[in-house]
C-alpha positions as CSV (number, residue, x, y, z in Angstrom):
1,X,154.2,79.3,60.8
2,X,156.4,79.4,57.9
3,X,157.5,82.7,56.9
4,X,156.1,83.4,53.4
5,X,157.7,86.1,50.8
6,X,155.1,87.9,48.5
7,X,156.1,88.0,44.7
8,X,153.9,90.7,42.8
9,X,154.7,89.8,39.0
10,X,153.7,92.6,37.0
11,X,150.0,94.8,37.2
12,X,146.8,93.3,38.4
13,X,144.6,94.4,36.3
14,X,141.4,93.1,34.7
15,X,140.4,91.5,32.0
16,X,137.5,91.9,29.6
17,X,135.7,89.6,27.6
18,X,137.0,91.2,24.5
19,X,140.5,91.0,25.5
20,X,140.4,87.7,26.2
21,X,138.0,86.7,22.7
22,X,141.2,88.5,20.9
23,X,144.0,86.9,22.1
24,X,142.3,83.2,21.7
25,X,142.6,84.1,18.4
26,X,146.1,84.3,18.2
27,X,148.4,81.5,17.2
28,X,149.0,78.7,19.7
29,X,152.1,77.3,20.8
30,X,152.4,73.9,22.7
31,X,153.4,74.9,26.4
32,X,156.1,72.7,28.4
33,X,154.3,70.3,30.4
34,X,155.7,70.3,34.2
35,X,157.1,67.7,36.3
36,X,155.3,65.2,38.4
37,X,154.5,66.1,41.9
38,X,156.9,65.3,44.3
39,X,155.8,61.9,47.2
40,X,154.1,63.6,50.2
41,X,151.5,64.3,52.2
42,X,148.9,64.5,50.8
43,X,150.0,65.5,47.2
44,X,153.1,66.7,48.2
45,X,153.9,69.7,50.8
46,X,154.1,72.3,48.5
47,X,157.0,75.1,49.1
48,X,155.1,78.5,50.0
49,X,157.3,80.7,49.5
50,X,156.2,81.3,45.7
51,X,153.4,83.8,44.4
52,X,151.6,80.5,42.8
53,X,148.4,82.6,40.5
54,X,150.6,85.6,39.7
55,X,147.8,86.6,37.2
56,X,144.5,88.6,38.7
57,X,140.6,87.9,38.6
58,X,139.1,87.3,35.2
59,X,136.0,87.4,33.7
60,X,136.4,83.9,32.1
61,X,135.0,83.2,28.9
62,X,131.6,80.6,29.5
63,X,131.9,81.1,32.8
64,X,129.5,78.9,35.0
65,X,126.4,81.2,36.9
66,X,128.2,82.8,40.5
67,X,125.7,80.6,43.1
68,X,127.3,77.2,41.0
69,X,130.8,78.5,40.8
70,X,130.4,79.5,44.6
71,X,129.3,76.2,45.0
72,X,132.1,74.2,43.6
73,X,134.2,76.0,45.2
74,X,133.0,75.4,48.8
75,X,132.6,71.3,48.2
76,X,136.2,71.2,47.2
77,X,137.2,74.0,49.9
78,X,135.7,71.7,52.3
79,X,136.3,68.2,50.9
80,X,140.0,69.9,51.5
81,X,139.6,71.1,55.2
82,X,139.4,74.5,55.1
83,X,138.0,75.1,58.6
84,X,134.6,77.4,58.9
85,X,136.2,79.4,61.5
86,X,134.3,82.3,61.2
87,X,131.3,83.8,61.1
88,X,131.9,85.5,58.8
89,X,134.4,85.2,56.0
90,X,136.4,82.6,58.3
91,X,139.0,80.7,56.3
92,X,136.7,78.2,54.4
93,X,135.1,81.4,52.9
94,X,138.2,82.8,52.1
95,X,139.4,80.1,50.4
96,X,136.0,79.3,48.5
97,X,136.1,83.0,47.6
98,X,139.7,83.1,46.5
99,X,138.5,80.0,44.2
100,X,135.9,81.8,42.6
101,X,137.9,84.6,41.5
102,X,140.8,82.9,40.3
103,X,138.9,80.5,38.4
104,X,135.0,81.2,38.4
105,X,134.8,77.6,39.9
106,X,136.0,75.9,36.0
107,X,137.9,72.8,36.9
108,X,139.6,73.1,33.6
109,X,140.6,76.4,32.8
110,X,143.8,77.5,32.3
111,X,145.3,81.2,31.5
112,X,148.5,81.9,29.8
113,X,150.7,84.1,31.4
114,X,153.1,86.8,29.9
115,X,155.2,88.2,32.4
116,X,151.9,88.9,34.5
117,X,149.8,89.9,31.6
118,X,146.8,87.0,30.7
119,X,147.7,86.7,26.8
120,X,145.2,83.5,26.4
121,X,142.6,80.9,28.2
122,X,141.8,77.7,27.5
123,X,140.0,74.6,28.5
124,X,142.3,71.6,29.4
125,X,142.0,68.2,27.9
126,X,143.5,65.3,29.2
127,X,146.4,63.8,26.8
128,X,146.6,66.8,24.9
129,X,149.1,70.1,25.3
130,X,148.4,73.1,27.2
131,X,147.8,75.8,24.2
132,X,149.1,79.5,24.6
133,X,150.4,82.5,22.7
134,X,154.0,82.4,21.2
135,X,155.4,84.7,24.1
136,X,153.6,82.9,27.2
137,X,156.1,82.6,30.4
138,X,153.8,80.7,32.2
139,X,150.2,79.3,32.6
140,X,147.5,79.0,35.9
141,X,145.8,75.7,35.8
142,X,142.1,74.6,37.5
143,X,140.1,75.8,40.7
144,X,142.8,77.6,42.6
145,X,145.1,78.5,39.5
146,X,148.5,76.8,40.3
147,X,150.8,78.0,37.9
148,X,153.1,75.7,36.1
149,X,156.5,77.8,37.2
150,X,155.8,79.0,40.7
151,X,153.9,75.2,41.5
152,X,156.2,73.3,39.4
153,X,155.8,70.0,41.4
154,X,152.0,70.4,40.5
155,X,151.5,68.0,37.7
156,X,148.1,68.7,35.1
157,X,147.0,65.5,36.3
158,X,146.7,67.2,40.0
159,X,146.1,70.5,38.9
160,X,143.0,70.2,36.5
161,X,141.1,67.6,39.2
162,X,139.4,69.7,41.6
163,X,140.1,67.5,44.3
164,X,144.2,67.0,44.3
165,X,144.1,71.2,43.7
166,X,141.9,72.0,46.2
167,X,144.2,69.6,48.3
168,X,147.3,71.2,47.5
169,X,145.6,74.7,47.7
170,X,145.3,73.6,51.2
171,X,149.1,73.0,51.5
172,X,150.2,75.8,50.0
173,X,148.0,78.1,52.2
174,X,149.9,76.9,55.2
175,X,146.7,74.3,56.5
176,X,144.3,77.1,55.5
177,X,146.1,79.7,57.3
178,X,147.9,82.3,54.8
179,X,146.6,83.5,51.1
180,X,149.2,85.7,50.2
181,X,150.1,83.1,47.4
182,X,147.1,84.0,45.0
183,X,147.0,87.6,43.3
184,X,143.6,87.8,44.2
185,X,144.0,88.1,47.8
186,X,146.7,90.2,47.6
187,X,144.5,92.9,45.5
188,X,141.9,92.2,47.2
189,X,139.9,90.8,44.3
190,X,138.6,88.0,45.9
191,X,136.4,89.9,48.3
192,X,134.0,91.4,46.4
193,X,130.8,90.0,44.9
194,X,133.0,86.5,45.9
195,X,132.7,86.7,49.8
196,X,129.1,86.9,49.9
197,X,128.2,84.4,47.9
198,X,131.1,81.6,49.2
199,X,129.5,83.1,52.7
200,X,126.3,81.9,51.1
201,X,127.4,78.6,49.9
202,X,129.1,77.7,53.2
203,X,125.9,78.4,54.9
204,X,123.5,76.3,53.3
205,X,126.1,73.7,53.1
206,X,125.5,69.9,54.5
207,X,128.6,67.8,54.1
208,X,132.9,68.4,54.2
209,X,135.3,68.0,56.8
210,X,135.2,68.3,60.4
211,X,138.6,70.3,61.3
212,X,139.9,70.4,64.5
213,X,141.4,73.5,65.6
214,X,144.8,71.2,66.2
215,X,145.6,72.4,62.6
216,X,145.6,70.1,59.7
217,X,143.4,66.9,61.5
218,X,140.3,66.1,60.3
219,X,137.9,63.5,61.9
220,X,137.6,60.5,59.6
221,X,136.1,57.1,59.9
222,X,138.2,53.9,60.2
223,X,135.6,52.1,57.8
224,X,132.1,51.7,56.9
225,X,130.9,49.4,59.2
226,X,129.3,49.6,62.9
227,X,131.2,49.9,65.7
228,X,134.1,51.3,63.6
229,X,135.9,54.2,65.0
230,X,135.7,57.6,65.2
231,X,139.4,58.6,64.3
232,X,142.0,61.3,63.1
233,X,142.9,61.8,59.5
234,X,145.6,64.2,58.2
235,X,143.6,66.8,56.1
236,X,144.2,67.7,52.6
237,X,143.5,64.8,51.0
238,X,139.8,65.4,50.3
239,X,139.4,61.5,51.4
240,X,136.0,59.9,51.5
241,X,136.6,58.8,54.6
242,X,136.8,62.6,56.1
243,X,133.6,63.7,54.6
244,X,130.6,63.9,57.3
245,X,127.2,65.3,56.2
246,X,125.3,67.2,59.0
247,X,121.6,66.0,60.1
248,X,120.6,68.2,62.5
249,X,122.8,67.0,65.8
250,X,124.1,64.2,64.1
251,X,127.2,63.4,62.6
252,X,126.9,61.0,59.4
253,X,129.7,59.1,57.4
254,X,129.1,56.3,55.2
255,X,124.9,56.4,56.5
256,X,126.4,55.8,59.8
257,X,126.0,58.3,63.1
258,X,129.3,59.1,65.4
259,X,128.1,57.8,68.8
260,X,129.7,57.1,72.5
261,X,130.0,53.9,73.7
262,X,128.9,54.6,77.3
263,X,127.5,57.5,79.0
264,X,130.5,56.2,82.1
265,X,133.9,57.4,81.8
266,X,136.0,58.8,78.6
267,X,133.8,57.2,75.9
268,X,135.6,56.2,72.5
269,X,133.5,57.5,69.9
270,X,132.4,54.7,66.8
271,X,130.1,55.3,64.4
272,X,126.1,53.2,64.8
273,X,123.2,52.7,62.8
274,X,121.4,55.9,62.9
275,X,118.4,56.0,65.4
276,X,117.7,59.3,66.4
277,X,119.1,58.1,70.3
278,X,120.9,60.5,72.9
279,X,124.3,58.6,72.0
280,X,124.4,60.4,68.5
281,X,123.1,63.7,69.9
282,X,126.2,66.2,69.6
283,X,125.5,70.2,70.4
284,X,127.6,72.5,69.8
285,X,128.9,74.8,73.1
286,X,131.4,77.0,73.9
287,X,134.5,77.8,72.0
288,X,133.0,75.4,69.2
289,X,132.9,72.2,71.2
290,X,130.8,69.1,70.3
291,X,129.3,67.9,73.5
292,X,127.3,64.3,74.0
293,X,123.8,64.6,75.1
294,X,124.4,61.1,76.5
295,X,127.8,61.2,78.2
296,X,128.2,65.4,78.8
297,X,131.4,65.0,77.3
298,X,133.2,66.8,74.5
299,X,134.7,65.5,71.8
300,X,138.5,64.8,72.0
301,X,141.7,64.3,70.3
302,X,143.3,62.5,73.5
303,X,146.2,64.4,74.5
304,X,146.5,66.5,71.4
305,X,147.8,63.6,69.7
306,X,147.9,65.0,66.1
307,X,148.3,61.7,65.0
308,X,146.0,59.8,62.1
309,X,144.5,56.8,63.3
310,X,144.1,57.6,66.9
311,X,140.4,57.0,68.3
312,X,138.9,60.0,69.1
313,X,137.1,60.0,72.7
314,X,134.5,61.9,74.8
315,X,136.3,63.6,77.5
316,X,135.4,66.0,79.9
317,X,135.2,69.6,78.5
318,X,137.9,71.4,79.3
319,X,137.4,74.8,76.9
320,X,141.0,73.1,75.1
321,X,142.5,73.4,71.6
322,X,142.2,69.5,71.5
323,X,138.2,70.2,71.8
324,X,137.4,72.8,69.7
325,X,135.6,71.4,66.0
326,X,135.1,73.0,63.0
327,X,131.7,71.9,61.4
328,X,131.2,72.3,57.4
329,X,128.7,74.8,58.4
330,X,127.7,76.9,61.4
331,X,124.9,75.5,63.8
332,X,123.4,76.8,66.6
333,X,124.3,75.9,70.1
């Protein structure tokens, strides 16, 4: 992995609702609007070598209730492919928890930074300036608060839509692997009340991404349609197309259920018209498999092939990286 250098920029300390009602009142000054983000995967790898919320938790002015902010933040966590890899507190919780303290799940919120010291908040709007103090350095922007100096390649239009930042929040944690970026995490003021309640959220959850333990693929559908396959996507870009709700043993995408072809063989795996048959019965075994009730195989990235498009099969179950599935939520074996 890449080698990340932490950048503490000034205390962490937090932030009352009075602090905050005072310094809206100050005069506003229009803030420099950054650059567009730069072509790439999904949004653009972002360099992680940069502290990118430099400001800590807040108790943000109209904030929405904890259960919704928890939430929001897990949809977008998972839309993204954060991979519930835990069971508790795994990276998906992490990440939904990091959310929730940076931003209290607001889409829109932005704080105006002074050298590490929150000086003003606001609400974006889109097609009008980012307002802060006379004095402001730098501003954190939506869910996971990418700030416009350390994320620079982060335009508004990415940052203040939950999907592009949870996408790039992603990116910048190394495929959901490293949080030293956000202040939070490194005071540690994401864990507590957050964890527990993004634990919450994750558990009672239904639908995100199914990450494969071959870091940053995510199963995806081909199209909507019957007998379309089953196939790798790149993750992070919070595509429809990656999204599968969970319906007890079955996997749905589009209404349709991820089924083998034949219970013979290495299966490919296509999605069918749900019908409550063996072929769409997947369990869950060992190191997080997703073995076929009508085959006995497990699902399969064939050869480790880390590549989008590629069908993915039902092979025999071999306890390998290529095998190991990440659901939105934990189910039982």
């Amino acid at each position: 992995m890449v080698a990340w250098v932490r950048r503490r920029i000034g205390s962490l300390t937090a932030v009352s609702l009075a602090a905050l009602a005072a310094v809206l009142a100050w005069p506003m000054v229009a803030a420099a609007v950054p650059a567009a983000p730069r072509a790439g995967r999904p949004y653009g790898i972002a360099p992680p070598h940069h502290l990118i919320a430099p400001l800590p938790a807040l108790r943000w002015p109209a904030a929405v209730p904890a259960v919704s902010a928890a939430q929001t933040c897990v949809r977008y966590a998972s839309r993204a492919g954060f991979a519930n890899n835990g069971y508790y507190s795994g990276d998906l919780v992490t990440a939904a928890a990091i959310c929730m303290a940076e931003s209290g799940g607001q889409a829109t919120v932005y704080a105006c930074d002074a050298n590490g010291r929150t000086v003003g908040v606001g609400y974006y709007t889109p097609g009008k300036a980012i307002n802060c103090p006379s004095g402001t350095t730098s501003y954190d922007r939506g869910l996971w608060q990418f700030n416009n100096v350390y994320a620079p390649k982060v335009s508004n239009a990415c940052a203040f839509d939950p999907t592009c930042n949870a996408g790039q929040a992603y990116l910048y944690s190394d495929l959901g692997t490293a949080f030293s970026p956000w202040a939070t995490y490194d005071s540690d003021a994401y864990a507590r009340p957050y964890i527990d309640l993004a634990q919450a959220a994750v558990t009672a959850a239904r639908t995100g991404t199914i990450t494969s333990a071959m870091l940053g693929e995510c199963l995806a559908r081909s199209r909507v349609a019957a007998n379309a396959p089953v196939v790798l996507g790149d993750c992070g870009t919070g595509a429809a197309a990656e999204q599968w709700t969970l319906r007890g043993s079955r996997l749905l995408s589009g209404g349709l259920c991820a089924a083998v072809t034949t219970a013979s063989g290495t299966p490919g795996v296509v999605l069918r018209h749900c019908n409550g048959s063996r072929w769409q019965d997947w369990q869950r075994q060992g190191r997080d498999e997703l073995r076929d009730a009508a085959a006995g195989r497990c699902l399969t990235d064939p050869g480790g092939s880390l590549t989008a498009g590629t069908q993915v099969l039902a092979a025999s179950c071999t306890n390998a990286k290529d095998q190991v599935w990440w659901l939105p939520r934990l189910v039982s074996r």
